[in-house]
Amino acid sequence: ETGVTQSPTHLIKTRGQQVTLRCSSQSGHNTVSWYQQALGQGPQFIFQYYREEENGRGNFPPRFSGLQFPNYSSELNVNALELDDSALYLCASSLGVAPYEQYFGPGTRLTVT
Amino acid sequence: GIQVEQSPPDLILQEGANSTLRCNFSDSVNNLQWFHQNPWGQLINLFYIPSGTKQNGRLSATTVATERYSLLYISSSQTTDSGVYFCAVDNYGQNFVFGPGTRLSVLP
C-alpha cells in the first residue's frame, strides 16, 4: 500500500510568482485535504476535494485554488505569492469525507523571498 | 468555530519518564486524532479516537467526548519520542481543526 506522497519537497519562489504543489493520495482514498503550517503553529485547513469537487474551504483567499484528478491526486495552486505564504504545505488523504481517519504526506516547504 | 487547546505547551522529560498530554475542545466532535510531528515535518498518525480508550505499545489515549477532552499517555519515554504532538478535531464539518501542539523534549 502506497502512502501519501507530495512534490516537490522544497521550493523557493519570489513574491508575486505562482506555484503548484502536488499530492498523490493513499491507495483507495478518494478525498484529499490541504493544510498550511506556519512555523511554530498547528496546521490550518485550506480546502478539501472529494471526487474531484471542492468540499469545504477554510479562511484562505481565492488566490489559493486546487484541483483533484480522476485518479484522486490533487494540486494546490497559489497565485501572486506573498512573503506570508512561506510555510509547510501538507496534504492529507482519507477514505471519504469526515469522520474518516486522515493520513498526511511529508509536506512541501515553500519559501517566498 | 470549534476551539482546541493543548497543554502543556512545552514538556521536558528524562528518558524513561511518563507523561500525560491534554487536549480540550469547545464543542462536540465526530473525529479526533493524535499526531506526532517529527523534526522533518511529517505528521505521524498515533490514534484515531473520537471516544473511548486505545493503546498502542507505550502509548495510549482516552477521549471523554461528553466532557470534551482527550488525553495522550506516553510511558517509558525515549529520545525518539521528541517532537510536537498535535490533537486535531472535526466537529461535523469538512476539515480538521488543530490545536497549537505540545513540544516534547526527551533527554538521554
PDB file of C-alpha atoms in Angstrom:
ATOM      1  CA  GLU A   1       0.000   0.000   0.000  1.00  0.00           C
ATOM      2  CA  THR A   2       1.453   3.353  -1.072  1.00  0.00           C
ATOM      3  CA  GLY A   3       1.219   6.234   1.387  1.00  0.00           C
ATOM      4  CA  VAL A   4       0.543   9.889   0.653  1.00  0.00           C
ATOM      5  CA  THR A   5       3.293  11.482  -1.412  1.00  0.00           C
ATOM      6  CA  GLN A   6       3.958  15.161  -2.146  1.00  0.00           C
ATOM      7  CA  SER A   7       6.188  17.021  -4.564  1.00  0.00           C
ATOM      8  CA  PRO A   8       8.378  18.923  -4.581  1.00  0.00           C
ATOM      9  CA  THR A   9       9.982  18.586  -1.140  1.00  0.00           C
ATOM     10  CA  HIS A  10      11.280  22.143  -1.060  1.00  0.00           C
ATOM     11  CA  LEU A  11      10.598  25.179  -3.210  1.00  0.00           C
ATOM     12  CA  ILE A  12      11.861  28.746  -3.285  1.00  0.00           C
ATOM     13  CA  LYS A  13       9.806  31.384  -5.105  1.00  0.00           C
ATOM     14  CA  THR A  14       9.819  35.152  -5.438  1.00  0.00           C
ATOM     15  CA  ARG A  15       6.976  37.377  -4.241  1.00  0.00           C
ATOM     16  CA  GLY A  16       4.351  37.772  -6.983  1.00  0.00           C
ATOM     17  CA  GLN A  17       5.098  34.435  -8.654  1.00  0.00           C
ATOM     18  CA  GLN A  18       2.767  31.453  -8.919  1.00  0.00           C
ATOM     19  CA  VAL A  19       3.370  27.955  -7.541  1.00  0.00           C
ATOM     20  CA  THR A  20       1.834  24.495  -7.980  1.00  0.00           C
ATOM     21  CA  LEU A  21       2.186  21.794  -5.347  1.00  0.00           C
ATOM     22  CA  ARG A  22       1.240  18.176  -5.985  1.00  0.00           C
ATOM     23  CA  CYS A  23      -0.157  15.374  -3.862  1.00  0.00           C
ATOM     24  CA  SER A  24      -0.851  11.713  -4.558  1.00  0.00           C
ATOM     25  CA  SER A  25      -3.398  10.188  -2.203  1.00  0.00           C
ATOM     26  CA  GLN A  26      -3.003   6.882  -0.430  1.00  0.00           C
ATOM     27  CA  SER A  27      -4.195   3.900  -2.418  1.00  0.00           C
ATOM     28  CA  GLY A  28      -8.002   3.585  -2.205  1.00  0.00           C
ATOM     29  CA  HIS A  29      -8.566   7.090  -0.817  1.00  0.00           C
ATOM     30  CA  ASN A  30     -10.887   9.457  -2.707  1.00  0.00           C
ATOM     31  CA  THR A  31     -10.639  12.556  -0.515  1.00  0.00           C
ATOM     32  CA  VAL A  32      -7.740  15.000  -0.308  1.00  0.00           C
ATOM     33  CA  SER A  33      -7.355  17.925   2.089  1.00  0.00           C
ATOM     34  CA  TRP A  34      -4.698  20.631   2.053  1.00  0.00           C
ATOM     35  CA  TYR A  35      -3.271  22.421   5.100  1.00  0.00           C
ATOM     36  CA  GLN A  36      -0.828  25.280   5.618  1.00  0.00           C
ATOM     37  CA  GLN A  37       1.500  25.154   8.611  1.00  0.00           C
ATOM     38  CA  ALA A  38       3.388  28.303   9.518  1.00  0.00           C
ATOM     39  CA  LEU A  39       6.499  27.976  11.659  1.00  0.00           C
ATOM     40  CA  GLY A  40       5.660  27.158  15.282  1.00  0.00           C
ATOM     41  CA  GLN A  41       1.926  26.745  14.682  1.00  0.00           C
ATOM     42  CA  GLY A  42      -0.534  23.963  14.052  1.00  0.00           C
ATOM     43  CA  PRO A  43      -1.697  23.201  10.510  1.00  0.00           C
ATOM     44  CA  GLN A  44      -4.602  25.278   9.172  1.00  0.00           C
ATOM     45  CA  PHE A  45      -7.192  23.882   6.764  1.00  0.00           C
ATOM     46  CA  ILE A  46      -7.132  25.338   3.235  1.00  0.00           C
ATOM     47  CA  PHE A  47      -9.675  23.180   1.363  1.00  0.00           C
ATOM     48  CA  GLN A  48     -10.821  19.650   0.709  1.00  0.00           C
ATOM     49  CA  TYR A  49     -11.588  17.785  -2.534  1.00  0.00           C
ATOM     50  CA  TYR A  50     -13.934  14.823  -2.725  1.00  0.00           C
ATOM     51  CA  ARG A  51     -14.491  13.041  -6.026  1.00  0.00           C
ATOM     52  CA  GLU A  52     -12.988  15.963  -7.982  1.00  0.00           C
ATOM     53  CA  GLU A  53     -15.226  18.612  -6.372  1.00  0.00           C
ATOM     54  CA  GLU A  54     -14.292  21.169  -3.691  1.00  0.00           C
ATOM     55  CA  ASN A  55     -15.992  20.023  -0.498  1.00  0.00           C
ATOM     56  CA  GLY A  56     -15.190  22.740   2.004  1.00  0.00           C
ATOM     57  CA  ARG A  57     -12.826  25.667   2.294  1.00  0.00           C
ATOM     58  CA  GLY A  58     -11.049  27.390   5.165  1.00  0.00           C
ATOM     59  CA  ASN A  59     -10.317  31.063   5.603  1.00  0.00           C
ATOM     60  CA  PHE A  60      -7.945  31.456   2.660  1.00  0.00           C
ATOM     61  CA  PRO A  61      -8.216  33.971  -0.232  1.00  0.00           C
ATOM     62  CA  PRO A  62      -9.225  32.931  -3.771  1.00  0.00           C
ATOM     63  CA  ARG A  63      -5.613  33.058  -4.945  1.00  0.00           C
ATOM     64  CA  PHE A  64      -5.367  29.643  -3.249  1.00  0.00           C
ATOM     65  CA  SER A  65      -7.027  27.196  -5.627  1.00  0.00           C
ATOM     66  CA  GLY A  66      -6.981  23.485  -6.217  1.00  0.00           C
ATOM     67  CA  LEU A  67      -7.810  20.574  -8.426  1.00  0.00           C
ATOM     68  CA  GLN A  68      -8.459  16.898  -7.963  1.00  0.00           C
ATOM     69  CA  PHE A  69      -7.943  14.480 -10.838  1.00  0.00           C
ATOM     70  CA  PRO A  70      -9.835  11.254 -11.707  1.00  0.00           C
ATOM     71  CA  ASN A  71      -7.082   9.194 -10.030  1.00  0.00           C
ATOM     72  CA  TYR A  72      -7.732  11.304  -6.867  1.00  0.00           C
ATOM     73  CA  SER A  73      -4.344  13.021  -6.932  1.00  0.00           C
ATOM     74  CA  SER A  74      -4.516  16.749  -6.294  1.00  0.00           C
ATOM     75  CA  GLU A  75      -2.832  20.070  -6.932  1.00  0.00           C
ATOM     76  CA  LEU A  76      -2.665  23.215  -4.832  1.00  0.00           C
ATOM     77  CA  ASN A  77      -2.064  26.416  -6.778  1.00  0.00           C
ATOM     78  CA  VAL A  78      -1.123  29.713  -5.197  1.00  0.00           C
ATOM     79  CA  ASN A  79      -1.078  32.881  -7.292  1.00  0.00           C
ATOM     80  CA  ALA A  80       0.553  36.237  -6.527  1.00  0.00           C
ATOM     81  CA  LEU A  81       2.743  34.794  -3.796  1.00  0.00           C
ATOM     82  CA  GLU A  82       3.241  36.858  -0.653  1.00  0.00           C
ATOM     83  CA  LEU A  83       6.002  36.588   1.945  1.00  0.00           C
ATOM     84  CA  ASP A  84       3.442  35.245   4.476  1.00  0.00           C
ATOM     85  CA  ASP A  85       2.779  32.273   2.191  1.00  0.00           C
ATOM     86  CA  SER A  86       6.113  30.836   3.325  1.00  0.00           C
ATOM     87  CA  ALA A  87       5.096  27.673   5.183  1.00  0.00           C
ATOM     88  CA  LEU A  88       4.940  23.888   5.172  1.00  0.00           C
ATOM     89  CA  TYR A  89       2.077  22.726   2.963  1.00  0.00           C
ATOM     90  CA  LEU A  90       0.594  19.400   3.984  1.00  0.00           C
ATOM     91  CA  CYS A  91      -1.714  17.152   2.049  1.00  0.00           C
ATOM     92  CA  ALA A  92      -3.896  14.533   3.720  1.00  0.00           C
ATOM     93  CA  SER A  93      -5.988  11.786   2.197  1.00  0.00           C
ATOM     94  CA  SER A  94      -8.875   9.767   3.592  1.00  0.00           C
ATOM     95  CA  LEU A  95     -11.278   7.048   2.541  1.00  0.00           C
ATOM     96  CA  GLY A  96     -14.114   9.579   2.407  1.00  0.00           C
ATOM     97  CA  VAL A  97     -15.265  12.807   3.965  1.00  0.00           C
ATOM     98  CA  ALA A  98     -15.465  13.243   7.736  1.00  0.00           C
ATOM     99  CA  PRO A  99     -15.229  11.394  10.048  1.00  0.00           C
ATOM    100  CA  TYR A 100     -12.755   9.162   8.293  1.00  0.00           C
ATOM    101  CA  GLU A 101      -9.177   8.986   9.544  1.00  0.00           C
ATOM    102  CA  GLN A 102      -6.796  11.304   7.676  1.00  0.00           C
ATOM    103  CA  TYR A 103      -3.262  10.342   6.643  1.00  0.00           C
ATOM    104  CA  PHE A 104      -0.683  13.032   5.909  1.00  0.00           C
ATOM    105  CA  GLY A 105       2.078  13.312   3.375  1.00  0.00           C
ATOM    106  CA  PRO A 106       5.591  14.551   4.183  1.00  0.00           C
ATOM    107  CA  GLY A 107       4.805  18.113   3.100  1.00  0.00           C
ATOM    108  CA  THR A 108       6.267  20.713   0.767  1.00  0.00           C
ATOM    109  CA  ARG A 109       8.278  23.503   2.360  1.00  0.00           C
ATOM    110  CA  LEU A 110       7.684  26.739   0.420  1.00  0.00           C
ATOM    111  CA  THR A 111       9.883  29.770   0.916  1.00  0.00           C
ATOM    112  CA  VAL A 112       8.843  33.087  -0.639  1.00  0.00           C
ATOM    113  CA  THR A 113      11.564  35.741  -0.895  1.00  0.00           C
TER     114      THR A 113
ATOM    115  CA  GLY B   1     -15.871  27.701  15.131  1.00  0.00           C
ATOM    116  CA  ILE B   2     -14.575  24.998  17.438  1.00  0.00           C
ATOM    117  CA  GLN B   3     -11.609  25.877  19.655  1.00  0.00           C
ATOM    118  CA  VAL B   4      -8.870  23.401  20.555  1.00  0.00           C
ATOM    119  CA  GLU B   5      -6.429  23.857  23.426  1.00  0.00           C
ATOM    120  CA  GLN B   6      -3.467  21.686  24.311  1.00  0.00           C
ATOM    121  CA  SER B   7      -1.443  21.527  27.494  1.00  0.00           C
ATOM    122  CA  PRO B   8       1.282  21.801  28.461  1.00  0.00           C
ATOM    123  CA  PRO B   9       2.769  23.829  25.590  1.00  0.00           C
ATOM    124  CA  ASP B  10       6.256  22.520  26.353  1.00  0.00           C
ATOM    125  CA  LEU B  11       7.466  19.457  28.245  1.00  0.00           C
ATOM    126  CA  ILE B  12      10.988  18.302  29.044  1.00  0.00           C
ATOM    127  CA  LEU B  13      11.465  14.756  30.324  1.00  0.00           C
ATOM    128  CA  GLN B  14      14.278  12.473  31.239  1.00  0.00           C
ATOM    129  CA  GLU B  15      14.375   9.227  29.257  1.00  0.00           C
ATOM    130  CA  GLY B  16      12.230   6.599  30.959  1.00  0.00           C
ATOM    131  CA  ALA B  17       9.746   9.054  32.473  1.00  0.00           C
ATOM    132  CA  ASN B  18       5.987   9.001  31.874  1.00  0.00           C
ATOM    133  CA  SER B  19       3.871  11.921  30.668  1.00  0.00           C
ATOM    134  CA  THR B  20       0.282  12.965  30.009  1.00  0.00           C
ATOM    135  CA  LEU B  21      -0.702  15.416  27.287  1.00  0.00           C
ATOM    136  CA  ARG B  22      -4.149  17.002  27.299  1.00  0.00           C
ATOM    137  CA  CYS B  23      -6.450  18.272  24.542  1.00  0.00           C
ATOM    138  CA  ASN B  24      -9.587  20.283  25.335  1.00  0.00           C
ATOM    139  CA  PHE B  25     -12.171  21.172  22.712  1.00  0.00           C
ATOM    140  CA  SER B  26     -15.098  23.552  22.855  1.00  0.00           C
ATOM    141  CA  ASP B  27     -17.826  21.619  21.026  1.00  0.00           C
ATOM    142  CA  SER B  28     -18.927  18.079  20.223  1.00  0.00           C
ATOM    143  CA  VAL B  29     -16.760  16.228  17.709  1.00  0.00           C
ATOM    144  CA  ASN B  30     -17.166  13.262  15.401  1.00  0.00           C
ATOM    145  CA  ASN B  31     -13.464  12.738  14.803  1.00  0.00           C
ATOM    146  CA  LEU B  32     -10.371  13.227  16.933  1.00  0.00           C
ATOM    147  CA  GLN B  33      -6.839  12.242  16.018  1.00  0.00           C
ATOM    148  CA  TRP B  34      -3.486  12.497  17.773  1.00  0.00           C
ATOM    149  CA  PHE B  35      -0.380  13.077  15.675  1.00  0.00           C
ATOM    150  CA  HIS B  36       3.340  13.194  16.300  1.00  0.00           C
ATOM    151  CA  GLN B  37       5.222  15.631  14.073  1.00  0.00           C
ATOM    152  CA  ASN B  38       8.834  14.628  13.636  1.00  0.00           C
ATOM    153  CA  PRO B  39      11.681  17.139  13.106  1.00  0.00           C
ATOM    154  CA  TRP B  40      11.276  16.843   9.324  1.00  0.00           C
ATOM    155  CA  GLY B  41       7.628  17.903   9.476  1.00  0.00           C
ATOM    156  CA  GLN B  42       5.970  14.546   8.846  1.00  0.00           C
ATOM    157  CA  LEU B  43       2.708  14.099  10.760  1.00  0.00           C
ATOM    158  CA  ILE B  44       2.542  10.534  12.019  1.00  0.00           C
ATOM    159  CA  ASN B  45      -0.843   9.094  12.988  1.00  0.00           C
ATOM    160  CA  LEU B  46      -0.904   7.927  16.588  1.00  0.00           C
ATOM    161  CA  PHE B  47      -4.597   7.425  17.334  1.00  0.00           C
ATOM    162  CA  TYR B  48      -7.984   7.872  15.718  1.00  0.00           C
ATOM    163  CA  ILE B  49     -10.077   8.215  18.861  1.00  0.00           C
ATOM    164  CA  PRO B  50     -13.355  10.190  18.800  1.00  0.00           C
ATOM    165  CA  SER B  51     -14.302   8.375  22.014  1.00  0.00           C
ATOM    166  CA  GLY B  52     -13.076   5.626  24.303  1.00  0.00           C
ATOM    167  CA  THR B  53      -9.613   4.305  25.066  1.00  0.00           C
ATOM    168  CA  LYS B  54      -6.932   2.806  22.844  1.00  0.00           C
ATOM    169  CA  GLN B  55      -3.428   1.530  23.430  1.00  0.00           C
ATOM    170  CA  ASN B  56      -0.508   1.013  21.097  1.00  0.00           C
ATOM    171  CA  GLY B  57       2.685  -0.133  22.784  1.00  0.00           C
ATOM    172  CA  ARG B  58       3.954   2.549  25.149  1.00  0.00           C
ATOM    173  CA  LEU B  59       1.284   4.985  24.013  1.00  0.00           C
ATOM    174  CA  SER B  60      -2.342   5.110  24.984  1.00  0.00           C
ATOM    175  CA  ALA B  61      -5.139   7.619  24.557  1.00  0.00           C
ATOM    176  CA  THR B  62      -8.502   8.326  26.121  1.00  0.00           C
ATOM    177  CA  THR B  63     -11.246  10.612  24.826  1.00  0.00           C
ATOM    178  CA  VAL B  64     -14.171  11.604  27.044  1.00  0.00           C
ATOM    179  CA  ALA B  65     -16.411  13.153  24.412  1.00  0.00           C
ATOM    180  CA  THR B  66     -19.138  14.208  26.873  1.00  0.00           C
ATOM    181  CA  GLU B  67     -16.591  16.268  28.826  1.00  0.00           C
ATOM    182  CA  ARG B  68     -14.786  17.474  25.681  1.00  0.00           C
ATOM    183  CA  TYR B  69     -11.248  16.373  26.347  1.00  0.00           C
ATOM    184  CA  SER B  70      -8.712  13.782  25.284  1.00  0.00           C
ATOM    185  CA  LEU B  71      -5.524  12.568  26.957  1.00  0.00           C
ATOM    186  CA  LEU B  72      -2.415  11.048  25.411  1.00  0.00           C
ATOM    187  CA  TYR B  73      -0.218   8.973  27.721  1.00  0.00           C
ATOM    188  CA  ILE B  74       3.404   8.241  26.923  1.00  0.00           C
ATOM    189  CA  SER B  75       5.112   5.716  29.179  1.00  0.00           C
ATOM    190  CA  SER B  76       8.828   4.944  29.470  1.00  0.00           C
ATOM    191  CA  SER B  77       9.660   7.819  27.127  1.00  0.00           C
ATOM    192  CA  GLN B  78      12.526   7.511  24.646  1.00  0.00           C
ATOM    193  CA  THR B  79      14.558  10.189  22.865  1.00  0.00           C
ATOM    194  CA  THR B  80      12.783   9.259  19.634  1.00  0.00           C
ATOM    195  CA  ASP B  81       9.503  10.423  21.220  1.00  0.00           C
ATOM    196  CA  SER B  82      10.757  14.016  20.961  1.00  0.00           C
ATOM    197  CA  GLY B  83       8.817  16.303  18.654  1.00  0.00           C
ATOM    198  CA  VAL B  84       5.498  18.101  18.602  1.00  0.00           C
ATOM    199  CA  TYR B  85       2.256  16.328  19.466  1.00  0.00           C
ATOM    200  CA  PHE B  86      -0.935  17.634  17.893  1.00  0.00           C
ATOM    201  CA  CYS B  87      -4.538  16.939  18.651  1.00  0.00           C
ATOM    202  CA  ALA B  88      -6.946  17.589  15.751  1.00  0.00           C
ATOM    203  CA  VAL B  89     -10.743  17.502  15.828  1.00  0.00           C
ATOM    204  CA  ASP B  90     -13.586  17.603  13.334  1.00  0.00           C
ATOM    205  CA  ASN B  91     -16.970  18.821  14.529  1.00  0.00           C
ATOM    206  CA  TYR B  92     -19.159  17.539  11.728  1.00  0.00           C
ATOM    207  CA  GLY B  93     -17.565  19.787   9.135  1.00  0.00           C
ATOM    208  CA  GLN B  94     -15.211  19.007   6.283  1.00  0.00           C
ATOM    209  CA  ASN B  95     -11.972  19.887   7.991  1.00  0.00           C
ATOM    210  CA  PHE B  96      -9.716  19.276  10.930  1.00  0.00           C
ATOM    211  CA  VAL B  97      -9.044  21.994  13.464  1.00  0.00           C
ATOM    212  CA  PHE B  98      -5.633  21.504  15.032  1.00  0.00           C
ATOM    213  CA  GLY B  99      -4.561  22.515  18.495  1.00  0.00           C
ATOM    214  CA  PRO B 100      -1.360  24.535  18.999  1.00  0.00           C
ATOM    215  CA  GLY B 101       0.610  21.416  19.914  1.00  0.00           C
ATOM    216  CA  THR B 102       2.755  20.220  22.823  1.00  0.00           C
ATOM    217  CA  ARG B 103       6.506  20.296  22.193  1.00  0.00           C
ATOM    218  CA  LEU B 104       8.136  17.317  23.933  1.00  0.00           C
ATOM    219  CA  SER B 105      11.857  17.001  24.500  1.00  0.00           C
ATOM    220  CA  VAL B 106      13.159  13.721  25.923  1.00  0.00           C
ATOM    221  CA  LEU B 107      16.696  13.952  27.262  1.00  0.00           C
ATOM    222  CA  PRO B 108      19.067  10.946  27.361  1.00  0.00           C
TER     223      PRO B 108
END
